[in-house]
Amino acid sequence: MAKVVVIGGGYGGITVAGGLDDVADVTLVEQKDQFVHHAAALRAAVDSVWGHTVFMPYSRLLERGKVVHGTCMRVDGRTVYVAGHDPIEADFLVLATGTTYPFPAKHMVSQASVAKARLDQTRDNLARAKRVMLVGAGTVGVEFAGELTSTYPDLKIIMVDKEPYILGTPGYLDSLRETITKQLEERGIELVLGAPLAYMPPTDVGMLSTFRVETLAGVPIEADMWFLCYGAQTSSGYLHGSYSQVMHANGTVMVDEHLRVKDMENVYAVGDITDVPESKRADAARAHARVVIANIRDQLSGRVPSTTYAPGKEWVILPLGPDGGASQLVDPDGTTRIVGPEETAEIKGTDLMVTMIRGQLHLP
């Protein structure tokens, strides 16, 4: 059987691996010993039950293929070099290593036990803190503020951002910003907008240690803890070498409409690592994966790849804890509309898509 190697066991990677398990010899290479459901990671930072729920085993994902746990050190053509493992040769290679992001939105450590211990310590610290500063008022900062205020209603939250309003990147309707801003203010969150911090706190994120900083506009801020809520970086360092010519300066990989990596035979990419012009989202990674599954199945059957991908209209789902938030939705006719807390909770806020992901991993 054709050998398919998928590097990266996130949303796109598990979808590709599971979708080709019945027609190919699939190997999934993943550094972490358990899947991490990062879409629920912010709730895990405040809720001990969720601190276990977001970690799920890979053991039932593949019926015929295998999962190799280890760090991918480099790729030469379609030969994959994994620390502590013999080189793995692939007939088809799929790059799905995504992006890194500051804790607690993502966990970059290999062992789930270590990640869980850090979450336990963070929740311990939050229970004793009085004031928490969030640096960044984009989607992660907003969602984390909602989780914090839902769980710790007496905790004072200060959000800092260089932009003069929340959700400062393009693509958001003013009405969404207004709705979310009103809810944040109703929760007593202090918004310090229009100037970045002059310097970062001297303590690590998530640690309990009182500090004082100020913005470039001279606004002083005192808090007991802080978190960085921006700073995604593409996880593609292992590709430098034979793939350098198909990588952008930001680490993303050039792909065509079939999601094949430019100038690389039988190599595809999905999710955040691609240069597809759209926001980096779990649902986009899964959509990429479905295209790649169809195209590799075409090739395995002797056909040319026939399925293409084009970014669609993007939904923005912004829960503020289990029962708050707002969403920017796009109807089939292209009309964009804003919905409030109830519909947002139905889409994401209550379950945070755990049931769907457990289904993909074939877990009860």
mmCIF file of N, CA, C and O in Angstrom, residues 11 36-46 50-51 53-54 56 104-105 107 143 147 348 351-354:
data_model
loop_
_atom_site.group_PDB
_atom_site.id
_atom_site.type_symbol
_atom_site.label_atom_id
_atom_site.label_comp_id
_atom_site.label_asym_id
_atom_site.label_seq_id
_atom_site.Cartn_x
_atom_site.Cartn_y
_atom_site.Cartn_z
ATOM 1 N N TYR A 11 -5.908 19.478 14.400
ATOM 2 C CA TYR A 11 -7.224 19.289 13.777
ATOM 3 C C TYR A 11 -7.117 18.796 12.332
ATOM 4 O O TYR A 11 -7.806 17.859 11.935
ATOM 5 N N VAL A 36 -4.492 17.680 21.953
ATOM 6 C CA VAL A 36 -4.945 18.796 22.780
ATOM 7 C C VAL A 36 -6.008 19.574 22.007
ATOM 8 O O VAL A 36 -5.744 20.092 20.919
ATOM 9 N N HIS A 37 -7.194 19.625 22.573
ATOM 10 C CA HIS A 37 -8.312 20.348 21.943
ATOM 11 C C HIS A 37 -8.173 21.839 22.289
ATOM 12 O O HIS A 37 -8.767 22.339 23.236
ATOM 13 N N HIS A 38 -7.356 22.527 21.496
ATOM 14 C CA HIS A 38 -7.009 23.913 21.827
ATOM 15 C C HIS A 38 -8.199 24.865 21.764
ATOM 16 O O HIS A 38 -8.164 25.937 22.376
ATOM 17 N N ALA A 39 -9.250 24.503 21.047
ATOM 18 C CA ALA A 39 -10.428 25.369 21.008
ATOM 19 C C ALA A 39 -11.070 25.522 22.383
ATOM 20 O O ALA A 39 -11.819 26.468 22.626
ATOM 21 N N ALA A 40 -10.766 24.597 23.292
ATOM 22 C CA ALA A 40 -11.305 24.664 24.651
ATOM 23 C C ALA A 40 -10.223 24.956 25.685
ATOM 24 O O ALA A 40 -10.475 24.879 26.890
ATOM 25 N N ALA A 41 -9.019 25.314 25.233
ATOM 26 C CA ALA A 41 -7.895 25.476 26.155
ATOM 27 C C ALA A 41 -8.095 26.624 27.135
ATOM 28 O O ALA A 41 -7.644 26.551 28.284
ATOM 29 N N LEU A 42 -8.773 27.681 26.721
ATOM 30 C CA LEU A 42 -8.959 28.815 27.619
ATOM 31 C C LEU A 42 -9.901 28.463 28.764
ATOM 32 O O LEU A 42 -9.715 28.915 29.894
ATOM 33 N N ARG A 43 -10.904 27.636 28.494
ATOM 34 C CA ARG A 43 -11.781 27.192 29.573
ATOM 35 C C ARG A 43 -11.039 26.236 30.508
ATOM 36 O O ARG A 43 -11.271 26.226 31.716
ATOM 37 N N ALA A 44 -10.130 25.465 29.950
ATOM 38 C CA ALA A 44 -9.337 24.558 30.781
ATOM 39 C C ALA A 44 -8.455 25.316 31.766
ATOM 40 O O ALA A 44 -8.088 24.787 32.811
ATOM 41 N N ALA A 45 -8.126 26.566 31.437
ATOM 42 C CA ALA A 45 -7.286 27.374 32.315
ATOM 43 C C ALA A 45 -8.039 27.845 33.559
ATOM 44 O O ALA A 45 -7.415 28.289 34.528
ATOM 45 N N VAL A 46 -9.366 27.745 33.543
ATOM 46 C CA VAL A 46 -10.150 28.220 34.697
ATOM 47 C C VAL A 46 -10.992 27.119 35.336
ATOM 48 O O VAL A 46 -11.522 27.307 36.424
ATOM 49 N N TRP A 50 -12.437 20.749 32.801
ATOM 50 C CA TRP A 50 -11.990 20.959 31.424
ATOM 51 C C TRP A 50 -10.485 20.773 31.289
ATOM 52 O O TRP A 50 -9.984 20.433 30.216
ATOM 53 N N GLY A 51 -9.762 20.984 32.386
ATOM 54 C CA GLY A 51 -8.319 20.764 32.363
ATOM 55 C C GLY A 51 -7.945 19.338 32.018
ATOM 56 O O GLY A 51 -6.828 19.081 31.559
ATOM 57 N N THR A 53 -10.475 17.374 30.233
ATOM 58 C CA THR A 53 -11.277 17.101 29.039
ATOM 59 C C THR A 53 -10.541 17.433 27.746
ATOM 60 O O THR A 53 -10.710 16.751 26.733
ATOM 61 N N VAL A 54 -9.720 18.476 27.744
ATOM 62 C CA VAL A 54 -9.081 18.923 26.496
ATOM 63 C C VAL A 54 -7.971 17.991 26.032
ATOM 64 O O VAL A 54 -7.518 18.095 24.890
ATOM 65 N N MET A 56 -6.824 14.283 24.989
ATOM 66 C CA MET A 56 -7.468 13.060 24.507
ATOM 67 C C MET A 56 -6.426 12.148 23.856
ATOM 68 O O MET A 56 -5.560 12.619 23.122
ATOM 69 N N PRO A 104 -2.223 30.352 27.967
ATOM 70 C CA PRO A 104 -2.779 28.996 27.936
ATOM 71 C C PRO A 104 -3.587 28.678 26.684
ATOM 72 O O PRO A 104 -4.246 27.653 26.647
ATOM 73 N N ALA A 105 -3.562 29.552 25.660
ATOM 74 C CA ALA A 105 -4.350 29.269 24.455
ATOM 75 C C ALA A 105 -3.857 28.015 23.753
ATOM 76 O O ALA A 105 -4.639 27.292 23.134
ATOM 77 N N HIS A 107 -0.805 24.619 24.207
ATOM 78 C CA HIS A 107 0.183 23.927 25.028
ATOM 79 C C HIS A 107 1.223 23.328 24.099
ATOM 80 O O HIS A 107 0.892 22.550 23.208
ATOM 81 N N GLU A 143 -11.962 36.203 24.459
ATOM 82 C CA GLU A 143 -12.519 34.933 24.931
ATOM 83 C C GLU A 143 -11.975 34.575 26.307
ATOM 84 O O GLU A 143 -12.714 34.089 27.178
ATOM 85 N N GLU A 147 -13.893 33.880 29.962
ATOM 86 C CA GLU A 147 -13.732 32.708 30.823
ATOM 87 C C GLU A 147 -13.345 33.119 32.243
ATOM 88 O O GLU A 147 -13.869 32.580 33.226
ATOM 89 N N LYS A 348 -20.865 27.193 20.039
ATOM 90 C CA LYS A 348 -19.570 26.827 20.608
ATOM 91 C C LYS A 348 -19.508 26.901 22.131
ATOM 92 O O LYS A 348 -18.833 26.109 22.768
ATOM 93 N N ASP A 351 -20.457 23.322 24.740
ATOM 94 C CA ASP A 351 -19.708 22.082 24.525
ATOM 95 C C ASP A 351 -18.294 22.334 24.008
ATOM 96 O O ASP A 351 -17.408 21.503 24.151
ATOM 97 N N LEU A 352 -18.075 23.515 23.395
ATOM 98 C CA LEU A 352 -16.784 23.853 22.789
ATOM 99 C C LEU A 352 -16.294 22.767 21.824
ATOM 100 O O LEU A 352 -15.107 22.535 21.668
ATOM 101 N N MET A 353 -17.252 22.090 21.177
ATOM 102 C CA MET A 353 -16.984 21.131 20.108
ATOM 103 C C MET A 353 -16.220 19.886 20.569
ATOM 104 O O MET A 353 -15.623 19.180 19.764
ATOM 105 N N VAL A 354 -16.264 19.595 21.858
ATOM 106 C CA VAL A 354 -15.575 18.419 22.376
ATOM 107 C C VAL A 354 -16.167 17.131 21.808
ATOM 108 O O VAL A 354 -15.435 16.211 21.414
#
